[in-house]
Short mmCIF file of C-alpha atoms and ligand atoms in Angstrom, two decimals:
data_model
loop_
_atom_site.label_atom_id
_atom_site.label_comp_id
_atom_site.label_asym_id
_atom_site.label_seq_id
_atom_site.Cartn_x
_atom_site.Cartn_y
_atom_site.Cartn_z
CA UNK A 1 -0.52 8.20 7.85
CA UNK A 2 -2.72 7.43 10.84
CA UNK A 3 -1.46 4.72 13.14
CA UNK A 4 -3.76 2.18 14.64
CA UNK A 5 -2.70 1.20 18.07
CA UNK A 6 -3.10 -2.56 18.14
CA UNK A 7 -4.68 -4.21 21.12
CA UNK A 8 -2.43 -5.56 23.85
CA UNK A 9 -0.57 -8.86 23.74
CA UNK A 10 -1.13 -9.78 20.14
CA UNK A 11 -0.69 -13.43 19.33
CA UNK A 12 2.62 -14.06 17.54
CA UNK A 13 0.97 -15.07 14.28
CA UNK A 14 -1.01 -11.88 14.15
CA UNK A 15 2.18 -9.96 14.79
CA UNK A 16 3.79 -11.76 11.91
CA UNK A 17 0.91 -11.10 9.58
CA UNK A 18 0.83 -7.46 10.59
CA UNK A 19 4.51 -7.05 10.00
CA UNK A 20 4.27 -8.73 6.62
CA UNK A 21 1.52 -6.30 5.68
CA UNK A 22 3.69 -3.36 6.64
CA UNK A 23 6.63 -4.80 4.75
CA UNK A 24 4.43 -5.45 1.75
CA UNK A 25 3.14 -1.93 1.94
CA UNK A 26 6.65 -0.56 2.09
CA UNK A 27 7.82 -2.77 -0.73
CA UNK A 28 4.78 -2.10 -2.81
CA UNK A 29 5.46 1.58 -3.03
CA UNK A 30 7.05 2.68 -6.23
CA UNK A 31 10.68 3.45 -5.55
CA UNK A 32 11.05 7.20 -6.11
CA UNK A 33 12.55 7.79 -9.50
CA UNK A 34 15.50 10.14 -9.64
CA UNK A 35 14.93 13.38 -11.50
CA UNK A 36 16.88 14.17 -14.65
CA UNK A 37 19.11 16.59 -12.76
CA UNK A 38 20.01 13.85 -10.31
CA UNK A 39 20.86 11.43 -13.07
CA UNK A 40 23.13 13.82 -14.91
CA UNK A 41 24.76 15.29 -11.84
CA UNK A 42 26.05 12.75 -9.43
CA UNK A 43 27.02 15.43 -6.95
CA UNK A 44 23.39 16.49 -6.75
CA UNK A 45 22.51 13.02 -5.47
CA UNK A 46 25.27 13.21 -2.94
CA UNK A 47 24.20 16.58 -1.68
CA UNK A 48 20.61 15.33 -1.24
CA UNK A 49 21.96 12.77 1.20
CA UNK A 50 24.03 15.39 3.00
CA UNK A 51 21.03 17.73 3.28
CA UNK A 52 18.69 15.02 4.52
CA UNK A 53 21.27 13.93 7.09
CA UNK A 54 21.60 17.50 8.31
CA UNK A 55 17.85 17.92 8.70
CA UNK A 56 17.60 14.62 10.56
CA UNK A 57 20.39 15.77 12.84
CA UNK A 58 18.61 19.05 13.66
CA UNK A 59 15.46 17.13 14.50
CA UNK A 60 17.34 14.80 16.80
CA UNK A 61 18.71 17.81 18.68
CA UNK A 62 15.22 19.19 19.11
CA UNK A 63 14.05 15.85 20.46
CA UNK A 64 16.95 15.59 22.89
CA UNK A 65 17.17 19.18 24.10
CA UNK A 66 13.60 20.41 24.35
CA UNK A 67 13.07 18.76 27.74
CA UNK A 68 15.48 21.33 29.20
CA UNK A 69 13.12 24.21 28.35
CA UNK A 70 9.81 22.59 28.99
CA UNK A 71 9.29 24.13 32.41
CA UNK A 72 11.49 27.17 32.99
CA UNK A 73 10.84 30.83 32.16
CA UNK A 74 14.31 32.30 32.61
CA UNK A 75 16.35 33.91 29.85
CA UNK A 76 18.48 30.81 29.31
CA UNK A 77 15.33 28.83 28.58
CA UNK A 78 14.06 31.47 26.20
CA UNK A 79 17.37 31.40 24.39
CA UNK A 80 17.31 27.65 23.99
CA UNK A 81 13.70 27.82 22.89
CA UNK A 82 14.61 30.33 20.21
CA UNK A 83 17.45 28.08 19.12
CA UNK A 84 15.15 25.08 18.80
CA UNK A 85 12.66 27.12 16.77
CA UNK A 86 15.60 28.09 14.61
CA UNK A 87 16.30 24.38 14.06
CA UNK A 88 12.72 23.89 12.87
CA UNK A 89 13.13 26.83 10.44
CA UNK A 90 16.28 25.29 9.12
CA UNK A 91 14.71 21.88 8.64
CA UNK A 92 11.79 23.46 6.79
CA UNK A 93 14.16 25.33 4.50
CA UNK A 94 16.20 22.19 3.88
CA UNK A 95 13.08 20.20 3.08
CA UNK A 96 11.90 22.85 0.64
CA UNK A 97 15.23 22.63 -1.18
CA UNK A 98 15.07 18.85 -1.57
CA UNK A 99 13.62 17.17 -4.66
CA UNK A 100 9.89 16.63 -4.29
CA UNK A 101 8.66 13.18 -3.28
CA UNK A 102 5.16 11.93 -2.64
CA UNK A 103 4.78 12.45 1.09
CA UNK A 104 6.73 15.68 1.32
CA UNK A 105 3.55 17.72 1.85
CA UNK A 106 2.62 15.54 4.79
CA UNK A 107 6.08 15.93 6.25
CA UNK A 108 5.85 19.71 5.92
CA UNK A 109 2.64 19.52 7.92
CA UNK A 110 4.31 17.44 10.65
CA UNK A 111 6.97 20.13 10.92
CA UNK A 112 4.26 22.73 11.39
CA UNK A 113 2.78 20.62 14.17
CA UNK A 114 6.19 20.35 15.75
CA UNK A 115 6.63 24.12 15.63
CA UNK A 116 3.20 24.66 17.17
CA UNK A 117 4.03 22.22 19.96
CA UNK A 118 7.28 24.07 20.72
CA UNK A 119 5.62 27.49 20.63
CA UNK A 120 2.85 26.37 22.95
CA UNK A 121 5.41 24.83 25.28
CA UNK A 122 3.87 21.38 24.99
CA UNK A 123 5.22 18.67 27.28
CA UNK A 124 8.62 17.20 26.51
CA UNK A 125 7.25 13.81 25.52
CA UNK A 126 5.03 15.30 22.81
CA UNK A 127 7.82 17.35 21.31
CA UNK A 128 10.28 14.49 21.46
CA UNK A 129 7.86 12.19 19.71
CA UNK A 130 6.96 14.71 17.02
CA UNK A 131 10.57 15.57 16.29
CA UNK A 132 11.61 11.92 16.10
CA UNK A 133 8.62 11.01 13.97
CA UNK A 134 9.48 13.78 11.54
CA UNK A 135 13.11 12.61 11.46
CA UNK A 136 12.07 9.02 10.73
CA UNK A 137 9.67 10.08 7.99
CA UNK A 138 12.27 12.27 6.40
CA UNK A 139 14.84 9.49 6.43
CA UNK A 140 12.33 7.02 4.97
CA UNK A 141 11.14 9.45 2.31
CA UNK A 142 14.67 9.98 0.97
CA UNK A 143 15.88 6.45 1.78
CA UNK A 144 18.68 7.76 3.94
CA UNK A 145 20.96 4.90 5.00
CA UNK A 146 21.23 5.11 8.79
CA UNK A 147 23.27 2.01 9.41
CA UNK A 148 26.85 1.47 8.21
CA UNK A 149 27.54 -0.43 5.01
CA UNK A 150 30.01 -2.60 6.92
CA UNK A 151 29.55 -4.28 10.25
CA UNK A 152 29.83 -1.74 13.06
CA UNK A 153 33.41 -1.22 14.24
CA UNK A 154 34.32 -1.74 17.89
CA UNK A 155 35.04 1.07 20.34
CA UNK A 156 38.71 0.01 20.44
CA UNK A 157 39.01 1.10 16.85
CA UNK A 158 37.98 4.66 17.69
CA UNK A 159 39.56 5.12 21.09
CA UNK A 160 42.95 6.45 19.93
CA UNK A 161 41.23 8.92 17.66
CA UNK A 162 38.95 10.03 20.49
CA UNK A 163 41.91 10.71 22.76
CA UNK A 164 43.76 12.59 20.04
CA UNK A 165 40.91 14.73 18.77
CA UNK A 166 37.97 14.80 21.13
CA UNK A 167 38.91 14.43 24.76
CA UNK A 168 40.33 17.95 25.15
CA UNK A 169 36.73 19.21 24.90
CA UNK A 170 34.59 16.19 25.73
CA UNK A 171 36.85 14.71 28.40
CA UNK A 172 38.28 11.23 28.81
CA UNK A 173 35.05 10.02 30.40
CA UNK A 174 32.66 12.00 28.22
CA UNK A 175 31.98 14.85 30.65
CA UNK A 176 32.47 18.34 29.21
CA UNK A 177 35.83 19.94 29.94
CA UNK A 178 35.70 23.24 31.85
CA UNK A 179 36.65 26.25 29.76
CA UNK A 180 35.36 24.79 26.49
CA UNK A 181 32.10 25.59 24.71
CA UNK A 182 30.80 22.10 25.43
CA UNK A 183 27.64 21.50 27.46
CA UNK A 184 26.88 18.02 26.26
CA UNK A 185 27.63 15.31 28.78
CA UNK A 186 28.09 11.97 27.06
CA UNK A 187 27.71 10.19 30.40
CA UNK A 188 24.21 11.61 30.94
CA UNK A 189 22.17 8.46 30.38
CA UNK A 190 18.76 9.97 29.99
CA UNK A 191 19.91 12.50 27.39
CA UNK A 192 22.01 9.93 25.51
CA UNK A 193 19.02 7.57 25.41
CA UNK A 194 17.36 10.13 23.16
CA UNK A 195 19.99 9.63 20.45
CA UNK A 196 20.39 6.64 18.21
CA UNK A 197 23.92 5.59 17.35
CA UNK A 198 23.21 7.08 13.96
CA UNK A 199 22.34 10.44 15.55
CA UNK A 200 25.77 10.49 17.22
CA UNK A 201 27.47 9.49 13.99
CA UNK A 202 25.53 12.23 12.26
CA UNK A 203 26.75 14.87 14.75
CA UNK A 204 30.34 14.02 13.80
CA UNK A 205 29.70 15.36 10.34
CA UNK A 206 32.63 16.42 8.17
CA UNK A 207 30.30 18.27 5.79
CA UNK A 208 29.30 20.96 8.24
CA UNK A 209 31.13 23.33 10.47
CA UNK A 210 28.52 24.49 12.93
CA UNK A 211 29.28 21.84 15.55
CA UNK A 212 32.94 21.00 14.88
CA UNK A 213 35.38 22.78 12.61
CA UNK A 214 37.09 20.90 9.77
CA UNK A 215 40.25 20.45 11.86
CA UNK A 216 38.29 18.23 14.24
CA UNK A 217 36.24 16.07 11.89
CA UNK A 218 36.67 17.40 8.34
CA UNK A 219 38.75 14.46 7.15
CA UNK A 220 37.12 11.56 9.00
CA UNK A 221 36.02 8.51 7.04
CA UNK A 222 32.60 7.02 7.55
CA UNK A 223 34.14 4.07 9.39
CA UNK A 224 36.05 6.35 11.77
CA UNK A 225 32.85 8.28 12.48
CA UNK A 226 31.00 5.06 13.34
CA UNK A 227 33.85 3.95 15.60
CA UNK A 228 33.73 7.33 17.36
CA UNK A 229 29.95 7.10 17.72
CA UNK A 230 30.43 3.73 19.42
CA UNK A 231 33.04 5.26 21.76
CA UNK A 232 30.71 8.15 22.60
CA UNK A 233 27.77 5.80 23.20
CA UNK A 234 30.01 3.79 25.54
CA UNK A 235 30.16 6.60 28.11
CA UNK A 236 26.48 6.12 28.89
CA UNK A 237 26.46 2.32 28.70
CA UNK A 238 25.34 0.44 31.80
CA UNK A 239 28.24 -1.28 33.55
CA UNK A 240 26.95 -4.82 33.13
CA UNK A 241 26.06 -6.87 30.12
CA UNK A 242 22.29 -7.37 29.81
CA UNK A 243 20.93 -10.90 30.41
CA UNK A 244 21.13 -13.09 27.31
CA UNK A 245 17.39 -13.62 27.37
CA UNK A 246 16.89 -10.02 26.32
CA UNK A 247 18.80 -10.60 23.10
CA UNK A 248 16.32 -13.35 22.29
CA UNK A 249 13.42 -11.19 23.22
CA UNK A 250 14.55 -8.24 21.11
CA UNK A 251 16.52 -9.88 18.29
CA UNK A 252 16.17 -6.81 16.05
CA UNK A 253 18.14 -4.71 18.52
CA UNK A 254 21.37 -6.70 18.61
CA UNK A 255 21.92 -6.64 14.87
CA UNK A 256 22.04 -3.95 12.24
CA UNK A 257 20.14 -1.91 11.33
CA UNK A 258 18.28 -1.89 14.67
CA UNK A 259 21.33 -1.44 16.89
CA UNK A 260 22.32 1.66 14.89
CA UNK A 261 18.96 3.28 14.19
CA UNK A 262 16.76 2.80 17.25
CA UNK A 263 16.72 5.43 20.00
CA UNK A 264 16.73 3.72 23.40
CA UNK A 265 14.31 6.33 24.79
CA UNK A 266 11.59 4.89 22.54
CA UNK A 267 11.82 1.45 24.11
CA UNK A 268 10.47 -0.29 27.20
CA UNK A 269 12.81 0.03 30.18
CA UNK A 270 14.52 -3.38 29.91
CA UNK A 271 15.16 -3.00 26.18
CA UNK A 272 16.36 0.56 26.66
CA UNK A 273 19.08 -0.43 29.13
CA UNK A 274 20.07 -3.37 26.98
CA UNK A 275 20.36 -1.35 23.80
CA UNK A 276 22.55 1.21 25.55
CA UNK A 277 24.95 -1.61 26.33
CA UNK A 278 24.68 -3.47 23.01
CA UNK A 279 25.44 -0.43 20.91
CA UNK A 280 28.58 0.23 22.94
CA UNK A 281 29.75 -3.35 22.28
CA UNK A 282 28.38 -4.05 18.81
CA UNK A 283 30.68 -7.01 18.19
CA UNK A 284 29.54 -8.80 21.32
CA UNK A 285 25.92 -7.98 20.64
CA UNK A 286 26.28 -9.46 17.18
CA UNK A 287 27.78 -12.65 18.55
CA UNK A 288 24.71 -13.18 20.73
CA UNK A 289 22.53 -13.44 17.71
CA UNK A 290 21.97 -16.37 15.44
CA UNK A 291 24.01 -15.77 12.25
CA UNK A 292 20.88 -16.01 10.13
CA UNK A 293 19.27 -13.20 12.12
CA UNK A 294 22.35 -11.17 11.26
CA UNK A 295 21.94 -12.18 7.64
CA UNK A 296 18.32 -11.07 7.57
CA UNK A 297 19.21 -7.70 9.09
CA UNK A 298 21.94 -7.16 6.52
CA UNK A 299 19.57 -8.19 3.75
CA UNK A 300 17.16 -5.52 4.91
CA UNK A 301 19.94 -2.99 4.84
CA UNK A 302 20.96 -4.07 1.37
CA UNK A 303 17.39 -3.68 0.24
CA UNK A 304 17.15 -0.18 1.71
CA UNK A 305 20.36 0.79 -0.08
CA UNK A 306 19.02 -0.59 -3.34
CA UNK A 307 15.74 1.22 -3.01
CA UNK A 308 17.69 4.38 -2.29
CA UNK A 309 19.39 3.98 -5.67
CA UNK A 310 22.77 2.77 -4.39
CA UNK A 311 23.16 -0.61 -6.03
CA UNK A 312 26.89 -0.75 -5.30
CA UNK A 313 26.21 -0.59 -1.56
CA UNK A 314 23.34 -3.04 -1.97
CA UNK A 315 25.61 -5.54 -3.68
CA UNK A 316 28.27 -5.09 -1.07
CA UNK A 317 25.84 -5.71 1.79
CA UNK A 318 24.33 -8.68 0.02
CA UNK A 319 27.77 -10.27 -0.10
CA UNK A 320 28.41 -9.30 3.52
CA UNK A 321 25.14 -10.92 4.60
CA UNK A 322 26.15 -14.11 2.82
CA UNK A 323 29.62 -14.17 4.32
CA UNK A 324 28.76 -13.09 7.87
CA UNK A 325 25.33 -14.65 8.18
CA UNK A 326 24.86 -17.59 5.90
CA UNK A 327 28.36 -19.05 5.47
CA UNK A 328 28.85 -19.83 9.18
CA UNK A 329 25.77 -22.09 9.22
CA UNK A 330 25.56 -23.34 5.65
CA UNK A 331 27.00 -26.80 6.38
CA UNK A 332 24.69 -27.20 9.37
CA UNK A 333 21.75 -26.34 7.16
CA UNK A 334 23.07 -28.61 4.43
CA UNK A 335 22.89 -31.50 6.89
CA UNK A 336 19.43 -30.58 8.15
CA UNK A 337 17.68 -29.55 4.96
CA UNK A 338 19.84 -29.89 1.85
CA UNK A 339 17.12 -28.67 -0.51
CA UNK A 340 16.66 -25.43 1.40
CA UNK A 341 20.42 -24.91 1.65
CA UNK A 342 20.78 -25.30 -2.12
CA UNK A 343 17.80 -23.07 -2.76
CA UNK A 344 19.23 -20.27 -0.61
CA UNK A 345 22.67 -20.54 -2.18
CA UNK A 346 21.13 -20.31 -5.63
CA UNK A 347 18.88 -17.40 -4.71
CA UNK A 348 21.82 -15.50 -3.33
CA UNK A 349 23.80 -16.06 -6.51
CA UNK A 350 20.90 -15.09 -8.74
CA UNK A 351 20.27 -11.91 -6.82
CA UNK A 352 23.92 -10.90 -6.99
CA UNK A 353 23.88 -11.54 -10.70
CA UNK A 354 20.68 -9.58 -11.17
CA UNK A 355 22.06 -6.54 -9.37
CA UNK A 356 25.32 -6.68 -11.31
CA UNK A 357 23.48 -6.86 -14.61
CA UNK A 358 21.21 -4.00 -13.54
CA UNK A 359 18.05 -6.07 -13.76
CA UNK A 360 14.58 -4.55 -13.37
CA UNK A 361 14.12 -2.82 -10.03
CA UNK A 362 10.89 -4.51 -9.00
CA UNK A 363 12.37 -7.92 -9.73
CA UNK A 364 15.38 -7.20 -7.55
CA UNK A 365 13.15 -6.04 -4.69
CA UNK A 366 10.97 -9.11 -5.08
CA UNK A 367 13.98 -11.42 -4.91
CA UNK A 368 15.26 -9.69 -1.83
CA UNK A 369 11.96 -10.54 -0.23
CA UNK A 370 12.01 -14.16 -1.40
CA UNK A 371 15.55 -14.62 -0.14
CA UNK A 372 14.70 -13.06 3.23
CA UNK A 373 11.75 -15.40 3.59
CA UNK A 374 13.95 -18.40 2.83
CA UNK A 375 16.53 -17.23 5.34
CA UNK A 376 13.79 -16.93 7.94
CA UNK A 377 12.68 -20.47 7.21
CA UNK A 378 16.24 -21.70 7.58
CA UNK A 379 16.64 -19.89 10.86
CA UNK A 380 13.50 -21.55 12.09
CA UNK A 381 14.79 -24.95 11.01
CA UNK A 382 18.07 -24.54 12.83
CA UNK A 383 16.65 -23.05 16.00
CA UNK A 384 13.09 -24.24 16.34
CA UNK A 385 13.31 -24.13 20.10
CA UNK A 386 13.90 -20.39 20.28
CA UNK A 387 10.91 -19.33 22.28
CA UNK A 388 8.87 -16.60 20.75
CA UNK A 389 10.79 -16.77 17.50
CA UNK A 390 7.82 -15.57 15.52
CA UNK A 391 7.62 -12.39 17.59
CA UNK A 392 11.29 -11.96 16.93
CA UNK A 393 10.93 -12.38 13.24
CA UNK A 394 7.91 -10.19 13.16
CA UNK A 395 10.06 -7.49 14.70
CA UNK A 396 12.82 -8.05 12.22
CA UNK A 397 10.45 -7.88 9.30
CA UNK A 398 9.05 -4.67 10.61
CA UNK A 399 12.53 -3.27 10.44
CA UNK A 400 12.29 -3.68 6.70
CA UNK A 401 9.42 -1.28 6.52
CA UNK A 402 11.93 1.43 7.53
CA UNK A 403 10.88 4.67 9.22
CA UNK A 404 7.15 4.23 9.47
CA UNK A 405 7.60 0.56 10.27
CA UNK A 406 9.71 1.47 13.26
CA UNK A 407 6.98 3.57 14.71
CA UNK A 408 4.49 0.81 14.38
CA UNK A 409 6.94 -1.63 15.80
CA UNK A 410 7.55 0.54 18.80
CA UNK A 411 3.81 0.78 19.34
CA UNK A 412 3.56 -2.98 19.14
CA UNK A 413 6.24 -3.46 21.72
CA UNK A 414 5.25 -0.85 24.19
CA UNK A 415 2.08 -2.48 25.57
CA UNK A 416 4.09 -5.55 26.51
CA UNK A 417 5.60 -3.83 29.49
CA UNK A 418 2.39 -3.47 31.29
C1 HEC B 1 36.89 22.32 20.37
C2 HEC B 1 36.05 21.53 21.23
C3 HEC B 1 35.50 20.23 20.66
C4 HEC B 1 36.21 19.17 20.16
C5 HEC B 1 37.73 19.00 20.03
C6 HEC B 1 35.23 18.15 19.81
N1 HEC B 1 33.96 18.60 20.09
FE1 HEC B 1 32.24 17.54 19.92
N2 HEC B 1 31.16 19.14 20.41
C7 HEC B 1 31.67 20.37 20.79
C8 HEC B 1 30.58 21.30 20.99
C9 HEC B 1 30.72 22.74 21.39
C10 HEC B 1 29.39 20.60 20.73
C11 HEC B 1 27.95 21.15 20.71
C12 HEC B 1 27.11 20.59 21.80
C13 HEC B 1 27.41 21.22 23.12
O1 HEC B 1 27.07 22.38 23.34
O2 HEC B 1 27.99 20.56 23.96
C14 HEC B 1 29.78 19.23 20.39
C15 HEC B 1 28.89 18.22 20.11
C16 HEC B 1 29.23 16.92 19.87
C17 HEC B 1 28.31 15.84 19.71
C18 HEC B 1 26.79 15.95 19.73
C19 HEC B 1 26.22 15.28 20.90
C20 HEC B 1 25.47 16.13 21.86
O3 HEC B 1 25.22 15.60 22.94
O4 HEC B 1 25.14 17.29 21.57
C21 HEC B 1 29.04 14.72 19.48
C22 HEC B 1 28.51 13.30 19.25
C23 HEC B 1 30.42 15.10 19.50
N3 HEC B 1 30.51 16.44 19.75
C24 HEC B 1 31.48 14.24 19.31
C25 HEC B 1 32.79 14.66 19.16
C26 HEC B 1 33.86 13.81 18.72
C27 HEC B 1 33.70 12.33 18.38
C28 HEC B 1 34.99 14.55 18.67
C29 HEC B 1 36.36 14.14 18.19
C30 HEC B 1 36.45 13.74 16.80
C31 HEC B 1 34.63 15.89 19.12
N4 HEC B 1 33.31 15.91 19.40
C32 HEC B 1 35.55 16.93 19.28
C33 HEC B 1 33.02 20.67 20.95
C34 HEC B 1 34.08 19.87 20.58
#
């Protein structure tokens, strides 16, 4: 998929239109149908997710660690280089073992490009970008959920667990403890900026033993892993809360899925710093955002879950979006625009019903889109003064286009710095 770099400083409306096109493109694709084997064997479906997550994790390591070998020639560098090539081999093998999807061939080619770049000792930026692009494509291709089904837990929730199970190797402040096998320094900002919160969550993986044995993380629940990821991210967080204006400027980064899936290193400097703080304090980041922005983010997540074949998670997130995003402002909207308030309430109910009764897939996806549009209208009604809201919403809509959308979005944002 070739990306067109848009010209600088696009007018907000154009941004919006562009993002709608991307969303429409993403939505217009046929959801990949499960194979017979996947239908009959539920465990097969589960293991697909585990395998995809593992491959994404390997790619994120390549992206983060290659910069250490980019210049040197000593034996340590050669060793690390061999290890990174080994990661590419492993990802290729994993991909070959996954069920075929349209787009897999292209992904295989991107992995070849990545390997070539590593072998030719390309610059760190090129390798980082190729590895992350491949990871995003892979996640999009197999609809891997990279944001928690619930709202992100706070660091407090994971701190006791961290002290009990992690600090003997990773230290109380995230610096590796002498005498352990650990090199990783969680307080190293530039390295940590290369990981999304999801990448950290993914490294604390109970399904594999190559990083941590089962005694360390074999029994952790998904919620505990997210709480630990937030703790780990906290070691590299800037000391001060970012200015509130940044939350308005980058609304997609204070709410899920953005706060969990975006790698700070991909962002302009101000957004990068801010995201490193927001993801360490997800509750406070959430509170900075208009509840309907939260609702729209959760609706996107629900839609991703649904398109990935997990209608239980989709239903759950749909309800969560209603409770956490719409309920807090429904009476305010009722007073401002009763017709719209009623319409949204009804659409929410209908969609819940449709998912429960296992209605046709394309209809469900369509209604997700209609509901999101209505929520956006409501948000605009309640906060018309929010400067640059259309940019904000354009960004949020781009989130819905998952993987590929992110890349485009990042390209849209980047020129703004200059
Ligand atoms: C026995 C020592 C040990 C313990 C205990 C341990 N880890 Fe690790 N951890 C490692 C090693 C070794 C690595 C591989 C990366 C490296 O070389 O530093 C690693 C890697 C990681 C990474 C990947 C990030 C990166 O920068 O590479 C994360 C995240 C992580 N550990 C979190 C945790 C958490 C959370 C706990 C507690 C549940 C924990 N670890 C407990 C040894 C340990």
